[in-house]
Short mmCIF file of C-alpha atoms in Angstrom, two decimals:
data_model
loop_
_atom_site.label_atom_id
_atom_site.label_comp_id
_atom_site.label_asym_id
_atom_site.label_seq_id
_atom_site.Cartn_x
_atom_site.Cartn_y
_atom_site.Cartn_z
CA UNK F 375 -13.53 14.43 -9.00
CA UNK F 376 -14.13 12.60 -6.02
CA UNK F 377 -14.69 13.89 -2.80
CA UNK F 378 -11.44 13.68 -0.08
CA UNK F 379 -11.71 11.19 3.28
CA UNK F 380 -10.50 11.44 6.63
CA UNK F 381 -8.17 9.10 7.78
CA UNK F 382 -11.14 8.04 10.10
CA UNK F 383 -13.46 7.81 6.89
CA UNK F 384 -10.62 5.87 4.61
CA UNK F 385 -9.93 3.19 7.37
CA UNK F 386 -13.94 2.23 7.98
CA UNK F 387 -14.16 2.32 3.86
CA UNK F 388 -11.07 -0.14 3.97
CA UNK F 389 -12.30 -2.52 6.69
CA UNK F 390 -15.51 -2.56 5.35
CA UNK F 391 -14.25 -3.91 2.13
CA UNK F 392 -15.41 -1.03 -0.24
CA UNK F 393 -13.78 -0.62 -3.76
CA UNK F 394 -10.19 1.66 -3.34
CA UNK F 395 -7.86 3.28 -6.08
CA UNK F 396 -4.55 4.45 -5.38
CA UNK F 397 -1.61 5.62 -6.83
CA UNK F 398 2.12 4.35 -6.30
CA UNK F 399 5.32 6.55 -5.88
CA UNK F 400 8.71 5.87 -5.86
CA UNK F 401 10.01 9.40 -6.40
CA UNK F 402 10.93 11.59 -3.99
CA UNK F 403 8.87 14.74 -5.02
CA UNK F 404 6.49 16.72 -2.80
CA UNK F 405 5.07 18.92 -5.94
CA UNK F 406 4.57 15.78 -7.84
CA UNK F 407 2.56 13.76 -4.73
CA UNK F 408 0.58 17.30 -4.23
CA UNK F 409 -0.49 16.99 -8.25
CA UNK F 410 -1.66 13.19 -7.73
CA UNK F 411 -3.19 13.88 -4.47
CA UNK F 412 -5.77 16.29 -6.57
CA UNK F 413 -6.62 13.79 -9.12
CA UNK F 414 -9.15 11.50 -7.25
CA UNK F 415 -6.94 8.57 -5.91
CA UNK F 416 -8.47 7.70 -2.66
CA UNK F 417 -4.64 6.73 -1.44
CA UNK F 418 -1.10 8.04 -2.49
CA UNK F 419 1.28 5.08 -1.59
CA UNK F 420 4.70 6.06 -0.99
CA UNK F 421 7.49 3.12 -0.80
CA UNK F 422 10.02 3.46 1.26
CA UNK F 423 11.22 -0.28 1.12
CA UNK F 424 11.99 0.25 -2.66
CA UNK F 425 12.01 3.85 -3.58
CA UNK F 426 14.23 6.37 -3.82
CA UNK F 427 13.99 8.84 -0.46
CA UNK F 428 14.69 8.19 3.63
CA UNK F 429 12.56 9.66 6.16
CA UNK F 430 12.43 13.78 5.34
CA UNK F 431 11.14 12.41 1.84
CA UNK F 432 8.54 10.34 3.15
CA UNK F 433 7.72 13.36 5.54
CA UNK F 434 7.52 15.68 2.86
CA UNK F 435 5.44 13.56 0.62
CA UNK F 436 3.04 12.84 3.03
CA UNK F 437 3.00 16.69 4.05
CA UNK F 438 2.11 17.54 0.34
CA UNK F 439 -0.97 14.57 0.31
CA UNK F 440 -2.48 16.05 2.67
CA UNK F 441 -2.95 19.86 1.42
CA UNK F 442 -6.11 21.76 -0.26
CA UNK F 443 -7.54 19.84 -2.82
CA UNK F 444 -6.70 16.73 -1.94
CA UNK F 445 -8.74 13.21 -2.42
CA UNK F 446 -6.14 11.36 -1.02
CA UNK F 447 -4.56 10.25 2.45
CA UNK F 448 -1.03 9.01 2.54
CA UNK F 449 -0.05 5.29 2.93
CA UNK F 450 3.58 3.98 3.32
CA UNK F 451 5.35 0.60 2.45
CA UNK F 452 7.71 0.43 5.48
CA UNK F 453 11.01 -0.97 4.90
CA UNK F 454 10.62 -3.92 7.03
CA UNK F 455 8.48 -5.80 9.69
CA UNK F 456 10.17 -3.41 12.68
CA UNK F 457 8.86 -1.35 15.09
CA UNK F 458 11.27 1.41 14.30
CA UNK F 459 10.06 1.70 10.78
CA UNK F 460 6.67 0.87 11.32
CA UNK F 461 6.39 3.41 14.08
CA UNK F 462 7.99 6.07 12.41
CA UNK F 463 5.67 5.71 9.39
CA UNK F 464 2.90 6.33 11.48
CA UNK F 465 4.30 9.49 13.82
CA UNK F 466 4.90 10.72 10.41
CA UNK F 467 1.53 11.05 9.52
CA UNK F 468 0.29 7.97 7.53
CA UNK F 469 -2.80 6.70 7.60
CA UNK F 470 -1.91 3.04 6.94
CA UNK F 471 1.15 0.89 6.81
CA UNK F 472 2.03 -2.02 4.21
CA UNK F 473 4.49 -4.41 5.70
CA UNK F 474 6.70 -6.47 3.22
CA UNK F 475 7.66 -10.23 3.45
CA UNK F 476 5.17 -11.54 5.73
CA UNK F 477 5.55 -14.84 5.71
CA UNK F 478 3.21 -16.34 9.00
CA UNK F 479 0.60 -15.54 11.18
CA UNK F 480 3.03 -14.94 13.74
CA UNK F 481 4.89 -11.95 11.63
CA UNK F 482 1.18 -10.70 10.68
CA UNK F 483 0.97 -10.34 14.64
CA UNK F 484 4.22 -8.88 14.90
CA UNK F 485 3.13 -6.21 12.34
CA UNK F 486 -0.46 -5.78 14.25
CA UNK F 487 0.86 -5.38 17.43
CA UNK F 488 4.18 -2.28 16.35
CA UNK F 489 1.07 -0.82 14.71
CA UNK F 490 -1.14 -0.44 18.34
CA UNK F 491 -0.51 1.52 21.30
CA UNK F 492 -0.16 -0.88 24.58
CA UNK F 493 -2.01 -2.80 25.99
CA UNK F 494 -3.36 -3.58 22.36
CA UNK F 495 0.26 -3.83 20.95
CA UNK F 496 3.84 -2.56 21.24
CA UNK F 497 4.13 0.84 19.40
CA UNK F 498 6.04 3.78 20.98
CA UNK F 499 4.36 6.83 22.17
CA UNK F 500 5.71 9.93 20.13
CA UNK F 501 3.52 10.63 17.32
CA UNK F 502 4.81 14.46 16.05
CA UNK F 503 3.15 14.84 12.90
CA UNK F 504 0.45 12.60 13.21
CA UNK F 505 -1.38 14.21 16.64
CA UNK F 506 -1.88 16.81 14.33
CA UNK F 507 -4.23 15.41 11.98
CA UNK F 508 -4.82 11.80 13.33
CA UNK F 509 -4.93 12.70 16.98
CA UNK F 510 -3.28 12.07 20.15
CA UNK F 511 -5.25 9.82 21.69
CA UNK F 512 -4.45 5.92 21.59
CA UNK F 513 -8.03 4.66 21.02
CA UNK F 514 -8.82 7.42 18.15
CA UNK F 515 -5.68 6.58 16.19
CA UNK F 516 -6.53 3.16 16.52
CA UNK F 517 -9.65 3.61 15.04
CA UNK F 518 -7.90 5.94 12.21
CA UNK F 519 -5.20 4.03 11.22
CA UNK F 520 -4.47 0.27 9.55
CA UNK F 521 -2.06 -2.20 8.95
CA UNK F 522 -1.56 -4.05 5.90
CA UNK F 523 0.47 -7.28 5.29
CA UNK F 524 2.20 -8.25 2.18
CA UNK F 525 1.28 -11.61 0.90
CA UNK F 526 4.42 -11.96 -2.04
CA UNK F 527 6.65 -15.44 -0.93
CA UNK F 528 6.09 -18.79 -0.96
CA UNK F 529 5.28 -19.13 3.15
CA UNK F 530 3.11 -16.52 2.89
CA UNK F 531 1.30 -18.14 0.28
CA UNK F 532 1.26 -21.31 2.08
CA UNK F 533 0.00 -19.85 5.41
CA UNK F 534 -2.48 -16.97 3.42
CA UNK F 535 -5.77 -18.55 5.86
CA UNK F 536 -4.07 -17.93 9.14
CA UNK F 537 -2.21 -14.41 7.93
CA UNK F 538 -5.84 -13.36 7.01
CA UNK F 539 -7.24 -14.04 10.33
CA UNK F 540 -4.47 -12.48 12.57
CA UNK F 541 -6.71 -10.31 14.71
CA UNK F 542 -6.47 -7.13 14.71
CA UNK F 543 -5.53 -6.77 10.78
CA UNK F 544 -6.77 -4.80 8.25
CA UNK F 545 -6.26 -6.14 4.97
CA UNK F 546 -3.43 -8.30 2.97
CA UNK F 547 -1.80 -6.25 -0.57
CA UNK F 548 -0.72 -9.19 -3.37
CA UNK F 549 3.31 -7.90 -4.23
CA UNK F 550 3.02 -9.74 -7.57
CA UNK F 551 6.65 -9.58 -8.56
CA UNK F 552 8.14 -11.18 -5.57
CA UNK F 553 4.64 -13.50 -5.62
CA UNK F 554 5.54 -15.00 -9.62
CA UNK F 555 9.61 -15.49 -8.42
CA UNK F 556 8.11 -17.47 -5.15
CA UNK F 557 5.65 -19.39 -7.80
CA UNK F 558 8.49 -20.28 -9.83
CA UNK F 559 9.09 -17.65 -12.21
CA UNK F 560 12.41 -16.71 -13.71
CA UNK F 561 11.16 -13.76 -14.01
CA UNK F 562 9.21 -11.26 -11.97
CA UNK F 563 6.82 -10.88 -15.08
CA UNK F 564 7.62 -14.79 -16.70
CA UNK F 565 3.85 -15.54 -18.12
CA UNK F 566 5.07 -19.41 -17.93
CA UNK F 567 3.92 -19.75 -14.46
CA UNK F 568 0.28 -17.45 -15.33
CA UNK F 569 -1.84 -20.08 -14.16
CA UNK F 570 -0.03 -20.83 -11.30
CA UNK F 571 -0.34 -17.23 -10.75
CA UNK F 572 -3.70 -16.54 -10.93
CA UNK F 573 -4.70 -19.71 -9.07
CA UNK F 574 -2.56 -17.61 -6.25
CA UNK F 575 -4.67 -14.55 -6.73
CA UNK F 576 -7.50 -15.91 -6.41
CA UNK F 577 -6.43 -17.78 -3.01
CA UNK F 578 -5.31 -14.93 -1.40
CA UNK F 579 -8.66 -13.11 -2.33
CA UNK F 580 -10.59 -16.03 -0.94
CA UNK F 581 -9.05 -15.97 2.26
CA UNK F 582 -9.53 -12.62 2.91
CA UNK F 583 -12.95 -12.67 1.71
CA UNK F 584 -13.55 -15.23 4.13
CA UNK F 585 -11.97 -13.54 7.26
CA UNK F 586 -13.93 -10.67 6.30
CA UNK F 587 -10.79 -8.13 5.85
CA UNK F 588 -9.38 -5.82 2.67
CA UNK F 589 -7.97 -7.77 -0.17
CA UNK F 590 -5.43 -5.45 -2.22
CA UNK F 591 -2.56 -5.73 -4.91
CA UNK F 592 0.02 -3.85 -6.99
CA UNK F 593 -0.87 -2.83 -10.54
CA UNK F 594 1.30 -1.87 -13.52
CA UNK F 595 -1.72 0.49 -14.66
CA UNK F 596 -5.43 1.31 -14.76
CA UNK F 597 -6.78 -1.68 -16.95
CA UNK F 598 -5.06 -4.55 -14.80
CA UNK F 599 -6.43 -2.77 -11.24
CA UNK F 600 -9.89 -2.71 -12.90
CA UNK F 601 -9.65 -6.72 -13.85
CA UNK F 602 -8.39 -7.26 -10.39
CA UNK F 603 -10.90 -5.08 -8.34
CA UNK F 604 -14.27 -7.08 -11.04
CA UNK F 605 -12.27 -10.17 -10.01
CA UNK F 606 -13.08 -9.82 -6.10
CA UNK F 607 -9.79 -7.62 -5.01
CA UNK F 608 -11.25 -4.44 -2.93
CA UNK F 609 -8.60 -2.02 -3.29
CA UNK F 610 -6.09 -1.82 -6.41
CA UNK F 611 -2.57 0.50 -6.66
CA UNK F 612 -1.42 1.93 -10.18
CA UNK F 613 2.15 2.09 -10.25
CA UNK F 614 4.37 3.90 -10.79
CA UNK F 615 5.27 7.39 -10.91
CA UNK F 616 8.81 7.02 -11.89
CA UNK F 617 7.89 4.07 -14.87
CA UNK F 618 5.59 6.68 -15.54
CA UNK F 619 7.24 9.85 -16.14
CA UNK F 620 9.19 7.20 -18.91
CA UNK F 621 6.52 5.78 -20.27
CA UNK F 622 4.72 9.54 -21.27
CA UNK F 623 8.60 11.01 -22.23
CA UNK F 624 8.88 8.00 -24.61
CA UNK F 625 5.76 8.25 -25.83
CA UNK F 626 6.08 12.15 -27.19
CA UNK F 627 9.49 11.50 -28.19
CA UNK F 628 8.11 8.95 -30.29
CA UNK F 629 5.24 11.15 -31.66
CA UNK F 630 7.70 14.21 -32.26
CA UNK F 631 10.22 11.84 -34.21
CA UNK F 632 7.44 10.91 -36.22
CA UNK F 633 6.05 14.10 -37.33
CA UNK F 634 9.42 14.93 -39.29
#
């Protein structure tokens, strides 16, 4: 199993490009995130733009990453590019933020700057949970925590070069669905705009290769984030808990159907 990181420790790893796995949830369940937080993920990604709790779930969840045992520190995808959200992420207690639908370097600076304490940025002084384990002091939580923007529309494709070299960011995390629609798709999984997809991978890996920051992107499971992560991506998600917890029940259903 591999060995937990600080918040400190899984920032420096992400900035300095190394190889990440995490795990997505969409479920509001504390027991559940405390099981996957064991397992060896290096991140537990919780999405509150798209799943299914408000604040006390993302609370709780990132409570229960963060007990014995675990390997894991707690990321969120915020609902929006807001300093509300964004800030309340982080008071909460995660370690990094992903913000959705950034579509220029100027929103990639808006997202920077609700992530940092003044005179660096614009984020409100208040953090309750996350003094606790990140600590209270502006430059140390600076140091401890990132901010991640969501390449996944058609602007943001255009303008990947200068999103990538917005100082101050971390990384950039590929939302493929929304990313194939932008392309063209009819669907967010239509394999009659692949090429056109991948050649849109392999951009946005480029330019953040080049501006020297983290390159991630969503995964349906633990095959396609190994292809990505060979092909140049330095931290993958496997997703998700709730497609999951179908996938397994179908899967014995299927098996005890068959046996009789």
């Amino acid at each position: 199993m591999a060995t937990g990181r600080t918040s400190a420790e899984f920032t420096a790893a992400l900035r300095a490009r190394e190889r990440l796995i995490g795990y997505w949830s969409l479920l509001d369940s504390p027991i559940a995130a405390e099981r996957l937080a064991r397992i060896g993920y290096d991140y537990l990604a919780f999405d509150a733009q798209h799943g299914l709790f408000g604040y006390q779930g993302m609370l709780g969840n990132l409570l229960a990453t963060d007990t014995k045992g675990s390997t894991a520190v707690g990321m969120v995808r915020v609902e929006a590019n807001d300093p509300t959200y964004i800030g309340k992420a982080l008071d909460a207690g995660a370690t990094a933020v992903i913000v959705p639908l950034i579509d220029s370097a100027q929103d990639a600076a808006d997202a920077v700057a609700a992530v940092r304490y003044p005179p660096l940025g614009r984020r409100s002084y208040g953090p309750m949970r996350a003094q606790l384990r990140i600590g209270p002091d502006p430059a140390g939580t600076h140091e401890q925590t990132a901010v991640l923007a969501m390449i996944e529309t058609a602007d943001g494709l255009a303008d990947v070069e200068e999103i990538c070299a917005t100082p101050g960011l971390d990384g950039i995390y590929v939302g493929p669905s929304d990313l194939r629609l932008a392309i063209g798709g009819a669907t967010s999984t239509d394999p009659s705009v692949q090429e056109e997809f991948e050649q849109a991978l392999a951009r946005i890996s480029k330019a953040a290769e080049a501006a020297g920051i983290a390159a991630g992107i969503h995964n349906a499971d633990g095959a396609s984030a190994a292809r990505r992560l060979a092909e140049g991506f330095t931290f993958a998600s496997v997703a998700a808990d709730i497609v999951h917890l179908q996938q397994v029940a179908t899967s014995h259903l299927d098996a005890a159907r068959g046996a009789h």
